[in-house]
mmCIF file with all atom_site columns, C-alpha atoms and ligand atoms in Angstrom:
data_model
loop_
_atom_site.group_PDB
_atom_site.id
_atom_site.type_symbol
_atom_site.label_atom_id
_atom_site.label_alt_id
_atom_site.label_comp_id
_atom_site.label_asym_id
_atom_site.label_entity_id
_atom_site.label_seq_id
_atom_site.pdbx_PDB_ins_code
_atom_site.Cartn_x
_atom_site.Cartn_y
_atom_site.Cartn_z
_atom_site.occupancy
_atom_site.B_iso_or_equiv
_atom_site.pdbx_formal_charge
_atom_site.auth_seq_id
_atom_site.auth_comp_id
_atom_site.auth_asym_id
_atom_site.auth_atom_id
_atom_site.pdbx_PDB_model_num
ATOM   1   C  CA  . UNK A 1 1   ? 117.201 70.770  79.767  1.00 88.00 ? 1   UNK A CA  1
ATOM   2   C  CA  . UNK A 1 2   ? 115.006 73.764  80.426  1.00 91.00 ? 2   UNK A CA  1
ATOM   3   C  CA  . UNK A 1 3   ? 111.258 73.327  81.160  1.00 94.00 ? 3   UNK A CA  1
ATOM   4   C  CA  . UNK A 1 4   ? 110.074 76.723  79.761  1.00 95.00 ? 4   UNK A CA  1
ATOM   5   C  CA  . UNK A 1 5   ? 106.131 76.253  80.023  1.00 96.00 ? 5   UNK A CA  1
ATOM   6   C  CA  . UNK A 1 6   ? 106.949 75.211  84.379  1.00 97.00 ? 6   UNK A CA  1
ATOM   7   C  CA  . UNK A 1 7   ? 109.388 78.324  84.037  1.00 97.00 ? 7   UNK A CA  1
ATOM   8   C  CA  . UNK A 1 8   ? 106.618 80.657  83.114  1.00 98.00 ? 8   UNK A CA  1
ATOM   9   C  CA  . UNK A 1 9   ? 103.863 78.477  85.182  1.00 98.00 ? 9   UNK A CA  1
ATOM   10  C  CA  . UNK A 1 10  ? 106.280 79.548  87.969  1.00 98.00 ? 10  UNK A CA  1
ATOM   11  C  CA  . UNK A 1 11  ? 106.819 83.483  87.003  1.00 98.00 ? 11  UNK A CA  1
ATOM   12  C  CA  . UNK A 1 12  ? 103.100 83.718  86.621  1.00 98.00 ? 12  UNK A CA  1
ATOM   13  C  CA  . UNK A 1 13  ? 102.830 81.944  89.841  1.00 98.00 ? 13  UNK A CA  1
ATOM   14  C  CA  . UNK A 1 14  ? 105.344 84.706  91.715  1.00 98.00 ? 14  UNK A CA  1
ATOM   15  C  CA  . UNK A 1 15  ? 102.887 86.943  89.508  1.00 98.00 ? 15  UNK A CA  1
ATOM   16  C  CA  . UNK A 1 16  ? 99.773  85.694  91.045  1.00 98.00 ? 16  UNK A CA  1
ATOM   17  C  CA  . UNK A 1 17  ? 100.726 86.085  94.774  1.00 97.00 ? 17  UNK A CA  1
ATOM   18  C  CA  . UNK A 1 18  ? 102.415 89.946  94.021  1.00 96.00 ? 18  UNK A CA  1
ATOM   19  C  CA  . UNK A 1 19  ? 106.002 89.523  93.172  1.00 98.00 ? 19  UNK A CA  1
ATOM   20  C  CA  . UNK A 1 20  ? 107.000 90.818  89.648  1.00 98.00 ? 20  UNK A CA  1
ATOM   21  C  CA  . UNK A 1 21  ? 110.747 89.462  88.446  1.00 98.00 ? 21  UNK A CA  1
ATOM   22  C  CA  . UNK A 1 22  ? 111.713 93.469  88.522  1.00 98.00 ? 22  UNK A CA  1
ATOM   23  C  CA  . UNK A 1 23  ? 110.890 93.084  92.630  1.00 98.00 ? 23  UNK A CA  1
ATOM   24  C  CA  . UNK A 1 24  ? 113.680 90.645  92.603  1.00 98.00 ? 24  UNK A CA  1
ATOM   25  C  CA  . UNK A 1 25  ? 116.035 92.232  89.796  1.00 98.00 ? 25  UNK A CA  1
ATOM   26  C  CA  . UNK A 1 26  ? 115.430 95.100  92.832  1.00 98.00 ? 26  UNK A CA  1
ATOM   27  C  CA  . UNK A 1 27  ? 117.027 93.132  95.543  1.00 97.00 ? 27  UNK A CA  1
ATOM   28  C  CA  . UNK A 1 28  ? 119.575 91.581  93.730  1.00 97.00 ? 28  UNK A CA  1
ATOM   29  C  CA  . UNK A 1 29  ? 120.468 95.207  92.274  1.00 97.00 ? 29  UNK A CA  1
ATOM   30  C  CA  . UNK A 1 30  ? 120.705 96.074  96.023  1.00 96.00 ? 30  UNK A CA  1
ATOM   31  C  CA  . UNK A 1 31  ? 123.075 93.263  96.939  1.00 96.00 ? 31  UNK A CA  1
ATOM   32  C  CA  . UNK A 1 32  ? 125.103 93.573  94.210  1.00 96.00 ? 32  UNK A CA  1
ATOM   33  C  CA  . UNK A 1 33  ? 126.105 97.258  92.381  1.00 95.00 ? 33  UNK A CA  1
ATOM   34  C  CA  . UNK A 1 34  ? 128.244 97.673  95.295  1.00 93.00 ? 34  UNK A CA  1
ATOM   35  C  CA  . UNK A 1 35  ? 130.575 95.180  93.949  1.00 94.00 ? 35  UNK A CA  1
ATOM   36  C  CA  . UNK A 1 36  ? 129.766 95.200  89.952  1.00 94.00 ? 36  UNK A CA  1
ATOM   37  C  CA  . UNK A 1 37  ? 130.708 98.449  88.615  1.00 91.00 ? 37  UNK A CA  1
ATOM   38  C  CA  . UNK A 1 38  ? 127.894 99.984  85.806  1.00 93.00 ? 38  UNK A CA  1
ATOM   39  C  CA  . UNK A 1 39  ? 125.324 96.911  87.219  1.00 96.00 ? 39  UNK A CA  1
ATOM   40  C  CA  . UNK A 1 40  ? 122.503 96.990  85.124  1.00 97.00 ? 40  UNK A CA  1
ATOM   41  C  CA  . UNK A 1 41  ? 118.465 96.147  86.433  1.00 97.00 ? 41  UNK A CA  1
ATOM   42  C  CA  . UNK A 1 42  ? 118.505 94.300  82.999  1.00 97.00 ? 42  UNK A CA  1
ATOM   43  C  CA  . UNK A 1 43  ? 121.037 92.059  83.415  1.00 97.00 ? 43  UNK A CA  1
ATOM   44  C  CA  . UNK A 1 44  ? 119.993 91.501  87.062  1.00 97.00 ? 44  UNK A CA  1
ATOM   45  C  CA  . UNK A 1 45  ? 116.712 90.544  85.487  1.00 98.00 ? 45  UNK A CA  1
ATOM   46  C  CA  . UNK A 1 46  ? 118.750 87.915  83.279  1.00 97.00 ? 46  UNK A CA  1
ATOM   47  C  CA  . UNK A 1 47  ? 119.964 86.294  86.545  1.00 97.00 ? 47  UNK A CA  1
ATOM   48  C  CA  . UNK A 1 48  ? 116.793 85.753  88.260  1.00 98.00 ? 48  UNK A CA  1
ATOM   49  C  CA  . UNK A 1 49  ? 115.284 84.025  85.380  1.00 97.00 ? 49  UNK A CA  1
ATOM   50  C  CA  . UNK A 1 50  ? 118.129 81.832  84.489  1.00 97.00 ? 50  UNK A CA  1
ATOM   51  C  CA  . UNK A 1 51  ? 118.063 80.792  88.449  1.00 98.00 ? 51  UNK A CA  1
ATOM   52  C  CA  . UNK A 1 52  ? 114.334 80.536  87.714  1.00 98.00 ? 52  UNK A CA  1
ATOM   53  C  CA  . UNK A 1 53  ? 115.163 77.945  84.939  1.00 97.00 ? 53  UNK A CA  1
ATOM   54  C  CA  . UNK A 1 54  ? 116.054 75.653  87.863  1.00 97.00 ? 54  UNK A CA  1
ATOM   55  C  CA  . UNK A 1 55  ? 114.101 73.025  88.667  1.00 97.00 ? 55  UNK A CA  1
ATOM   56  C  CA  . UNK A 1 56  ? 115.066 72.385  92.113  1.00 97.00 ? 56  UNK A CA  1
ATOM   57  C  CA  . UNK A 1 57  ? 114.040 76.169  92.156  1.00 98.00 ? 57  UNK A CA  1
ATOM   58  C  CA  . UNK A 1 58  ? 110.456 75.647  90.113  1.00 98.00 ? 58  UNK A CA  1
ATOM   59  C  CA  . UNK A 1 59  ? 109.958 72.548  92.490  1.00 97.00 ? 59  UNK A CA  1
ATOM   60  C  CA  . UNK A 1 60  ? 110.618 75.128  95.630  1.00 98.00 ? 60  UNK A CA  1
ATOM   61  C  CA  . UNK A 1 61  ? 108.318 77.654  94.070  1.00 98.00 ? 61  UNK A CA  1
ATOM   62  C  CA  . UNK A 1 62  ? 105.255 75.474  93.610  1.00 98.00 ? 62  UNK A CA  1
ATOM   63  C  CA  . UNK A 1 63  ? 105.425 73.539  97.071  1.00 97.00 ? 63  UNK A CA  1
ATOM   64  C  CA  . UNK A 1 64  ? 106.002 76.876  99.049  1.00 98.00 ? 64  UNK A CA  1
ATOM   65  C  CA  . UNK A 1 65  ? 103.335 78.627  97.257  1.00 98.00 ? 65  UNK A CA  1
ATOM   66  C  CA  . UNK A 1 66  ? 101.038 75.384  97.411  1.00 98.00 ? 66  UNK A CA  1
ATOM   67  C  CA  . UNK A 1 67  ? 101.031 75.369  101.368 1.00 98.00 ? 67  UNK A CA  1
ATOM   68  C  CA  . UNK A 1 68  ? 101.156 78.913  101.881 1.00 98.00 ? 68  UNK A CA  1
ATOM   69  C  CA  . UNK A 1 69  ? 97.645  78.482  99.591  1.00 98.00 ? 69  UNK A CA  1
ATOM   70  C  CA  . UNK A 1 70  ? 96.494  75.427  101.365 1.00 98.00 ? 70  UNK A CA  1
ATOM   71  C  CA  . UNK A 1 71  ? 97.407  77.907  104.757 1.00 97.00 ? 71  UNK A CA  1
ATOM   72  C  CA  . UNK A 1 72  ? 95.651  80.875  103.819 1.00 96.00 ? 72  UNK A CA  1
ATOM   73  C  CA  . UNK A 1 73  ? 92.106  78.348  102.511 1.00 97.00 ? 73  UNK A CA  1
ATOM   74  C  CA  . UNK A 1 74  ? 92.803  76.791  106.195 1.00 97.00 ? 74  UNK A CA  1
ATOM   75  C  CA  . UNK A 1 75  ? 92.617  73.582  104.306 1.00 97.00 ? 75  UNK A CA  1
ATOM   76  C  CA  . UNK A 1 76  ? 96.029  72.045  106.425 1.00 97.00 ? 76  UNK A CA  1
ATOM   77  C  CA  . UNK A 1 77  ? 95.031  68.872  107.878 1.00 96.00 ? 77  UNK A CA  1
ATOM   78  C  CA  . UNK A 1 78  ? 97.042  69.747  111.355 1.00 97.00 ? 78  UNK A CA  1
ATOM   79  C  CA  . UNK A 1 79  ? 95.936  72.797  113.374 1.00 97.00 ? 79  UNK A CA  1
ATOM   80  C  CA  . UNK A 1 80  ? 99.163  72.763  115.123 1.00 96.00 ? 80  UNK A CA  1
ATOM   81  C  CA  . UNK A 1 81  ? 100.537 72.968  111.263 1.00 97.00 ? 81  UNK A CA  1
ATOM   82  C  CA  . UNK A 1 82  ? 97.758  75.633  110.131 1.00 97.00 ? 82  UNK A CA  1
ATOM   83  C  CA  . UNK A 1 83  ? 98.239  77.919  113.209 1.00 96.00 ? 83  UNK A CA  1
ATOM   84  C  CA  . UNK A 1 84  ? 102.044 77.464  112.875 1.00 97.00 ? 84  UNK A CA  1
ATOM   85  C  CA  . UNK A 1 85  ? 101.926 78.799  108.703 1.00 97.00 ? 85  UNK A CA  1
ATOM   86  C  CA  . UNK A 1 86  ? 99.164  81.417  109.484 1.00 95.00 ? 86  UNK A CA  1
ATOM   87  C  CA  . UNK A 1 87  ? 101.194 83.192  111.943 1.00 94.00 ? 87  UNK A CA  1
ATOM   88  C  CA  . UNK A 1 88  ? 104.375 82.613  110.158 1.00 92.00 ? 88  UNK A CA  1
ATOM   89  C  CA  . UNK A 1 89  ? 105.656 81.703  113.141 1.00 94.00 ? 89  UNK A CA  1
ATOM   90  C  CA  . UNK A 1 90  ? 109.531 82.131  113.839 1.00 92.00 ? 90  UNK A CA  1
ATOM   91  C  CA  . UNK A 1 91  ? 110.328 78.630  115.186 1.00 94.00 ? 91  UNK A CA  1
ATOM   92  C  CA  . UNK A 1 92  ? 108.623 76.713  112.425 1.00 96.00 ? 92  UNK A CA  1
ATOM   93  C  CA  . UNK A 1 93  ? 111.665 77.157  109.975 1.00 95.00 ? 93  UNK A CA  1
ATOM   94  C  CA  . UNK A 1 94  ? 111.013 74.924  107.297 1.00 97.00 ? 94  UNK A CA  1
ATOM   95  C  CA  . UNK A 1 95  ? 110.420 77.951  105.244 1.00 96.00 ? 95  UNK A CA  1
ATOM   96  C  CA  . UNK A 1 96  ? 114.170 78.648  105.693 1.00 95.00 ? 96  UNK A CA  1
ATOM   97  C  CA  . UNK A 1 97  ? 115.301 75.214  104.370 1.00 96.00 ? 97  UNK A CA  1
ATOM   98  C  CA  . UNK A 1 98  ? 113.306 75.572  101.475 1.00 96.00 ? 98  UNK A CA  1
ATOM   99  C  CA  . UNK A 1 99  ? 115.213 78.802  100.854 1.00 96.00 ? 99  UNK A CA  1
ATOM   100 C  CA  . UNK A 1 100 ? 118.506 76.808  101.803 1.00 96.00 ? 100 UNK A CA  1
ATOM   101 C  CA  . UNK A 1 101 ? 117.381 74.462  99.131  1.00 95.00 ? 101 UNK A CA  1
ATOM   102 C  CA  . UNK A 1 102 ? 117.633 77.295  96.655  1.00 97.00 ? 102 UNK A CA  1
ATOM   103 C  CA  . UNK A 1 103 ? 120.561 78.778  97.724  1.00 97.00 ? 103 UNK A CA  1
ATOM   104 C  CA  . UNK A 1 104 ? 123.048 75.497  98.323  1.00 96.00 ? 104 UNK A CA  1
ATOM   105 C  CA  . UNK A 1 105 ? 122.694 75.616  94.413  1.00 96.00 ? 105 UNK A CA  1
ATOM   106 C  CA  . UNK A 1 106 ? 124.658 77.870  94.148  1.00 96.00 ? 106 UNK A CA  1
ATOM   107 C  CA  . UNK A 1 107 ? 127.235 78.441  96.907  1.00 95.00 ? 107 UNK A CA  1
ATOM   108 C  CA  . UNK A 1 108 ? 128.279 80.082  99.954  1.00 95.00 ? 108 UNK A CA  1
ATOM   109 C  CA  . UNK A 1 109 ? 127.880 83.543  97.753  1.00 96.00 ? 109 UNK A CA  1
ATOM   110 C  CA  . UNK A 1 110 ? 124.090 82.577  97.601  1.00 97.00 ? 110 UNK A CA  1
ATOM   111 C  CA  . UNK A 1 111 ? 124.146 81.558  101.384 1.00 97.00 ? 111 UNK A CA  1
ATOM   112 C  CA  . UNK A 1 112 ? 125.190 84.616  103.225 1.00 96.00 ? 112 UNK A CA  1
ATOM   113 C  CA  . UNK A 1 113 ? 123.839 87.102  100.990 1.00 97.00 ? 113 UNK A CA  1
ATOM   114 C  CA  . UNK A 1 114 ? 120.189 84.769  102.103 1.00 97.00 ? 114 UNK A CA  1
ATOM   115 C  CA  . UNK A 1 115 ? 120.910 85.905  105.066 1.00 95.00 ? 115 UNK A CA  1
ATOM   116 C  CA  . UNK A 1 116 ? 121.913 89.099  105.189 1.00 95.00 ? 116 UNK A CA  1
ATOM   117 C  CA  . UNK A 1 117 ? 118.525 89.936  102.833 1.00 94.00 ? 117 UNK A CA  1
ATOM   118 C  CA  . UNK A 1 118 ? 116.632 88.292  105.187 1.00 91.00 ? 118 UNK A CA  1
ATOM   119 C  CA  . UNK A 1 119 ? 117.627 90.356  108.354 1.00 92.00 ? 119 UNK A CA  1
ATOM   120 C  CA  . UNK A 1 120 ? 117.434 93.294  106.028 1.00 92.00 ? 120 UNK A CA  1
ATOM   121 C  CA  . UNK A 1 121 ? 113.875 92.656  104.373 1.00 90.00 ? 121 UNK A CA  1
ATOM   122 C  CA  . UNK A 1 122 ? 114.634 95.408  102.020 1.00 90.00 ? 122 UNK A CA  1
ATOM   123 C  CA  . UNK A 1 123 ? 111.804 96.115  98.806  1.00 94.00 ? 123 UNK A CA  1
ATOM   124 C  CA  . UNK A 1 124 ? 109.571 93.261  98.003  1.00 96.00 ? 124 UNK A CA  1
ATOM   125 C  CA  . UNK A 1 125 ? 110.588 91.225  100.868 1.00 95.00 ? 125 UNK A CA  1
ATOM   126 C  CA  . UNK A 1 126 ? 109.487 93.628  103.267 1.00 94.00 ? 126 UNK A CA  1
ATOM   127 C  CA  . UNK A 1 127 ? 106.443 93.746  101.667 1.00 93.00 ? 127 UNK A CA  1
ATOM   128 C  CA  . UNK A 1 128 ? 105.645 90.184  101.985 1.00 94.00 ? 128 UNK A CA  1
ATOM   129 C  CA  . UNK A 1 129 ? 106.580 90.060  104.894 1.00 88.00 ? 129 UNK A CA  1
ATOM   130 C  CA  . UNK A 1 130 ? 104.604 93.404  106.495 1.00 86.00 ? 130 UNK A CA  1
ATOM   131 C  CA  . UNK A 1 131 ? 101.609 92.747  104.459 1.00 80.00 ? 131 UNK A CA  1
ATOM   132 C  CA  . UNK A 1 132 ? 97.970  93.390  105.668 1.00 81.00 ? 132 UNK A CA  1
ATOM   133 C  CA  . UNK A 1 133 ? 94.920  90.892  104.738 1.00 87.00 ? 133 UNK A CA  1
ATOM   134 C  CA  . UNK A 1 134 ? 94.451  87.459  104.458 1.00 91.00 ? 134 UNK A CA  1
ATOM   135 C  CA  . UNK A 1 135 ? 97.225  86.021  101.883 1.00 96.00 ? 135 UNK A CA  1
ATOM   136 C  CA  . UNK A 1 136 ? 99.700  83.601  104.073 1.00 97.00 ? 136 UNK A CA  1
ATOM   137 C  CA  . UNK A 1 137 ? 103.009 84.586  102.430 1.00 97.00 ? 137 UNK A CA  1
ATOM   138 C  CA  . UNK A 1 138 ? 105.044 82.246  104.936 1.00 97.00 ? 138 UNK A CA  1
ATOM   139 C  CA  . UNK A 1 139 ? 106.969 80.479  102.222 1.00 98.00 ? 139 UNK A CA  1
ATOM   140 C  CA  . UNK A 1 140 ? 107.190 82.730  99.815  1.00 97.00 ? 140 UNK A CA  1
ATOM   141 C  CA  . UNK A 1 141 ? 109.407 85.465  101.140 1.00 96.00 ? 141 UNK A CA  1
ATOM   142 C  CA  . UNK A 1 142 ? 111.924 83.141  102.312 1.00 97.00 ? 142 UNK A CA  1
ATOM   143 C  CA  . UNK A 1 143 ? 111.976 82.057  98.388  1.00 98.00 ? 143 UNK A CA  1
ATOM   144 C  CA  . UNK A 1 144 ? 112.123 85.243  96.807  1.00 98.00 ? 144 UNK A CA  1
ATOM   145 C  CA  . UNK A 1 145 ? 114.498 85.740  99.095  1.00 98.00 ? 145 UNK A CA  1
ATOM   146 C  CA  . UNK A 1 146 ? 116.617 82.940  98.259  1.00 98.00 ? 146 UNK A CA  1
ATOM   147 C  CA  . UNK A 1 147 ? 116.238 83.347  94.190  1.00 98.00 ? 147 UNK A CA  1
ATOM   148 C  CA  . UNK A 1 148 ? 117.344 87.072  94.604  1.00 98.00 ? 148 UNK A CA  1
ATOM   149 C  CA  . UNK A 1 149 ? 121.007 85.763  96.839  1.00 98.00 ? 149 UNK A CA  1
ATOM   150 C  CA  . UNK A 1 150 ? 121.398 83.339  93.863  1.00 98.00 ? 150 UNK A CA  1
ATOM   151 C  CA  . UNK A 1 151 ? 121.008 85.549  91.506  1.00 98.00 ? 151 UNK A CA  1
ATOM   152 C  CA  . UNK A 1 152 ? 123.609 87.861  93.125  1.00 97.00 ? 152 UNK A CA  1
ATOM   153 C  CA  . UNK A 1 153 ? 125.911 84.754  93.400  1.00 97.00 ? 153 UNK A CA  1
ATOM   154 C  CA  . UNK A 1 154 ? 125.688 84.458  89.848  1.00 96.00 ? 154 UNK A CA  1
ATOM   155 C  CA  . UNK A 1 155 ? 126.449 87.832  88.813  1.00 96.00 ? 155 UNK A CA  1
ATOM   156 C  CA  . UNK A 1 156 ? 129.253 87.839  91.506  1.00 94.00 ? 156 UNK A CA  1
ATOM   157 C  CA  . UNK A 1 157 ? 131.069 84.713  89.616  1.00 90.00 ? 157 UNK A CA  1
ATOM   158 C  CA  . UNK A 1 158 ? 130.302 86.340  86.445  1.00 83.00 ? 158 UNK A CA  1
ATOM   159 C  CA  . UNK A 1 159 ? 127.824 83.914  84.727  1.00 54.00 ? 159 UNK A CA  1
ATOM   160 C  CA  . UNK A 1 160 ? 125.775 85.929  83.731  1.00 45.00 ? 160 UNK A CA  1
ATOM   161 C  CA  . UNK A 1 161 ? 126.898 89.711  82.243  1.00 48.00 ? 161 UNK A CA  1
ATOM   162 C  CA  . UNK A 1 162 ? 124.845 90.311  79.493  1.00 50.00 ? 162 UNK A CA  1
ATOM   163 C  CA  . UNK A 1 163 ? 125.648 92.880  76.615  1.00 48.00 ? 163 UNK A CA  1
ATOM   164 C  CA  . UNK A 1 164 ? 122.692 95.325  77.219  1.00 46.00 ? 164 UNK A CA  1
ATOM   165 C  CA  . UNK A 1 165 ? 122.027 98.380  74.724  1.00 40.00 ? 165 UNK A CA  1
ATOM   166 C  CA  . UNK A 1 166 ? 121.626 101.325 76.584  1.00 38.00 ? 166 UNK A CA  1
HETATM 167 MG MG1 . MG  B 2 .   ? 109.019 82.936  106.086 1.00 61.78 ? 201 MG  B MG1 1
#
Protein backbone atom coordinates (compact mmCIF):
# COMPACT_ATOMS: atom_id res chain seq x y z
CA UNK A 1 0.00 0.00 0.00
CA UNK A 2 1.06 3.54 -0.74
CA UNK A 3 2.19 5.88 2.09
CA UNK A 4 1.12 9.21 0.46
CA UNK A 5 1.80 11.72 3.46
CA UNK A 6 5.97 9.91 3.50
CA UNK A 7 5.52 10.28 -0.42
CA UNK A 8 5.04 13.98 -0.22
CA UNK A 9 7.29 14.26 3.16
CA UNK A 10 9.84 12.90 0.63
CA UNK A 11 9.02 15.29 -2.59
CA UNK A 12 9.08 18.19 -0.22
CA UNK A 13 12.21 16.81 1.14
CA UNK A 14 13.93 16.62 -2.67
CA UNK A 15 12.14 20.19 -2.56
CA UNK A 16 13.95 21.42 0.41
CA UNK A 17 17.56 20.55 -0.67
CA UNK A 18 16.83 22.02 -4.62
CA UNK A 19 15.55 19.23 -6.71
CA UNK A 20 12.01 19.80 -8.20
CA UNK A 21 10.32 16.31 -9.70
CA UNK A 22 10.50 18.31 -13.30
CA UNK A 23 14.65 18.15 -12.62
CA UNK A 24 14.17 14.48 -12.71
CA UNK A 25 11.20 14.18 -15.37
CA UNK A 26 14.43 16.20 -17.18
CA UNK A 27 16.84 13.38 -16.92
CA UNK A 28 14.67 10.70 -17.44
CA UNK A 29 13.31 12.67 -20.65
CA UNK A 30 17.05 12.64 -21.60
CA UNK A 31 17.54 8.91 -21.17
CA UNK A 32 14.62 7.97 -22.67
CA UNK A 33 12.88 9.95 -25.98
CA UNK A 34 15.55 8.33 -27.85
CA UNK A 35 13.82 5.11 -27.54
CA UNK A 36 9.95 6.19 -26.85
CA UNK A 37 8.69 7.86 -29.83
CA UNK A 38 6.30 11.28 -28.94
CA UNK A 39 7.83 10.90 -24.99
CA UNK A 40 6.08 13.25 -23.06
CA UNK A 41 7.79 15.46 -19.76
CA UNK A 42 4.29 14.59 -18.29
CA UNK A 43 4.29 11.18 -18.38
CA UNK A 44 8.00 11.13 -17.40
CA UNK A 45 6.76 13.05 -14.42
CA UNK A 46 4.20 10.06 -13.78
CA UNK A 47 7.22 7.69 -13.54
CA UNK A 48 9.26 9.42 -11.06
CA UNK A 49 6.48 9.69 -8.66
CA UNK A 50 5.16 6.25 -8.94
CA UNK A 51 9.04 5.12 -8.28
CA UNK A 52 8.72 7.75 -5.54
CA UNK A 53 5.74 5.72 -4.09
CA UNK A 54 8.42 3.17 -3.13
CA UNK A 55 9.30 2.72 0.10
CA UNK A 56 12.58 1.18 -0.22
CA UNK A 57 12.93 4.48 -2.31
CA UNK A 58 11.29 6.97 0.58
CA UNK A 59 13.54 4.95 3.10
CA UNK A 60 16.71 5.85 0.64
CA UNK A 61 15.56 9.41 0.40
CA UNK A 62 15.34 10.22 4.10
CA UNK A 63 18.65 8.37 5.27
CA UNK A 64 20.72 9.98 2.35
CA UNK A 65 19.34 13.31 2.94
CA UNK A 66 19.59 12.77 6.87
CA UNK A 67 23.51 12.29 6.73
CA UNK A 68 24.19 14.54 4.03
CA UNK A 69 22.30 17.07 6.81
CA UNK A 70 24.03 15.63 9.76
CA UNK A 71 27.42 16.24 7.19
CA UNK A 72 26.84 19.64 6.24
CA UNK A 73 25.82 20.66 10.55
CA UNK A 74 29.31 18.66 11.07
CA UNK A 75 27.29 16.85 13.63
CA UNK A 76 28.92 13.08 12.37
CA UNK A 77 30.31 11.48 15.32
CA UNK A 78 33.58 10.20 13.17
CA UNK A 79 35.87 12.83 11.60
CA UNK A 80 37.23 10.25 9.38
CA UNK A 81 33.26 9.85 8.44
CA UNK A 82 32.59 13.81 8.41
CA UNK A 83 35.71 14.64 6.29
CA UNK A 84 34.92 11.61 4.06
CA UNK A 85 30.87 13.09 3.32
CA UNK A 86 32.09 16.78 3.24
CA UNK A 87 34.39 16.21 0.46
CA UNK A 88 32.23 13.72 -1.20
CA UNK A 89 35.00 11.82 -1.51
CA UNK A 90 35.27 9.21 -4.48
CA UNK A 91 36.33 6.10 -2.50
CA UNK A 92 33.69 6.37 0.17
CA UNK A 93 30.93 4.75 -2.12
CA UNK A 94 28.23 4.03 0.07
CA UNK A 95 26.42 6.76 -1.68
CA UNK A 96 26.48 4.45 -4.75
CA UNK A 97 24.86 1.46 -2.94
CA UNK A 98 22.23 3.50 -1.74
CA UNK A 99 21.57 4.37 -5.38
CA UNK A 100 22.03 0.52 -6.18
CA UNK A 101 19.38 0.06 -3.59
CA UNK A 102 17.05 2.09 -5.75
CA UNK A 103 17.85 0.84 -8.86
CA UNK A 104 17.99 -3.26 -8.16
CA UNK A 105 14.16 -2.45 -7.85
CA UNK A 106 13.79 -2.33 -10.83
CA UNK A 107 16.26 -4.14 -13.10
CA UNK A 108 19.25 -4.15 -15.13
CA UNK A 109 17.30 -1.26 -17.32
CA UNK A 110 17.53 0.86 -14.04
CA UNK A 111 21.22 -0.32 -13.47
CA UNK A 112 23.09 0.77 -16.50
CA UNK A 113 21.15 3.70 -17.32
CA UNK A 114 22.55 4.64 -13.18
CA UNK A 115 25.47 4.54 -14.62
CA UNK A 116 25.64 5.95 -17.65
CA UNK A 117 23.73 9.26 -15.88
CA UNK A 118 26.20 9.25 -13.48
CA UNK A 119 29.34 9.54 -15.79
CA UNK A 120 27.20 11.95 -17.73
CA UNK A 121 25.93 14.30 -14.78
CA UNK A 122 23.66 15.89 -17.23
CA UNK A 123 20.83 18.81 -15.70
CA UNK A 124 20.14 18.59 -12.06
CA UNK A 125 22.76 16.14 -11.37
CA UNK A 126 25.39 18.28 -12.48
CA UNK A 127 24.15 20.76 -10.44
CA UNK A 128 24.37 18.89 -7.30
CA UNK A 129 27.15 17.78 -7.95
CA UNK A 130 29.13 21.29 -9.13
CA UNK A 131 27.42 23.26 -6.54
CA UNK A 132 29.07 26.20 -4.60
CA UNK A 133 28.36 26.84 -0.66
CA UNK A 134 27.96 24.89 2.19
CA UNK A 135 25.01 22.20 1.47
CA UNK A 136 26.78 18.51 1.48
CA UNK A 137 24.82 16.97 -1.42
CA UNK A 138 26.95 13.61 -1.18
CA UNK A 139 23.95 11.33 -1.08
CA UNK A 140 21.65 12.98 -2.79
CA UNK A 141 22.86 13.06 -6.35
CA UNK A 142 23.61 9.52 -6.39
CA UNK A 143 19.66 9.22 -5.48
CA UNK A 144 18.24 11.46 -7.86
CA UNK A 145 20.27 9.79 -9.92
CA UNK A 146 19.05 6.46 -9.27
CA UNK A 147 15.08 7.49 -9.15
CA UNK A 148 15.55 9.16 -12.65
CA UNK A 149 17.29 5.35 -14.26
CA UNK A 150 14.16 3.78 -12.63
CA UNK A 151 11.99 5.84 -13.89
CA UNK A 152 13.42 5.32 -17.42
CA UNK A 153 13.26 1.51 -16.70
CA UNK A 154 9.75 1.90 -16.20
CA UNK A 155 8.81 3.75 -19.15
CA UNK A 156 11.17 1.40 -21.16
CA UNK A 157 8.92 -1.81 -20.02
CA UNK A 158 5.95 0.22 -20.57
CA UNK A 159 4.40 0.58 -17.05
CA UNK A 160 3.75 3.55 -17.10
CA UNK A 161 2.34 5.47 -20.58
CA UNK A 162 -0.12 7.70 -19.52
CA UNK A 163 -2.93 9.20 -21.84
CA UNK A 164 -1.87 12.93 -21.66
CA UNK A 165 -4.11 15.77 -23.35
CA UNK A 166 -2.07 17.84 -25.32
MG1 LIG B 1 27.68 11.05 -4.42
Amino acid sequence: MVNYKLTEKCINLLKSRGVELRDIADCVMFLQSKYVPNLSIEECEAAVRSVLEKNEVQNAILTGIAVDIMAEEGKLPYEELQSMLCNDEPLYGLDEVVAYGICNLYGSIALTNFGYIDKEKIGIISKLNNHEGPQVNTFLDDIVGAIAASAASKIAHGGKRIDVDL
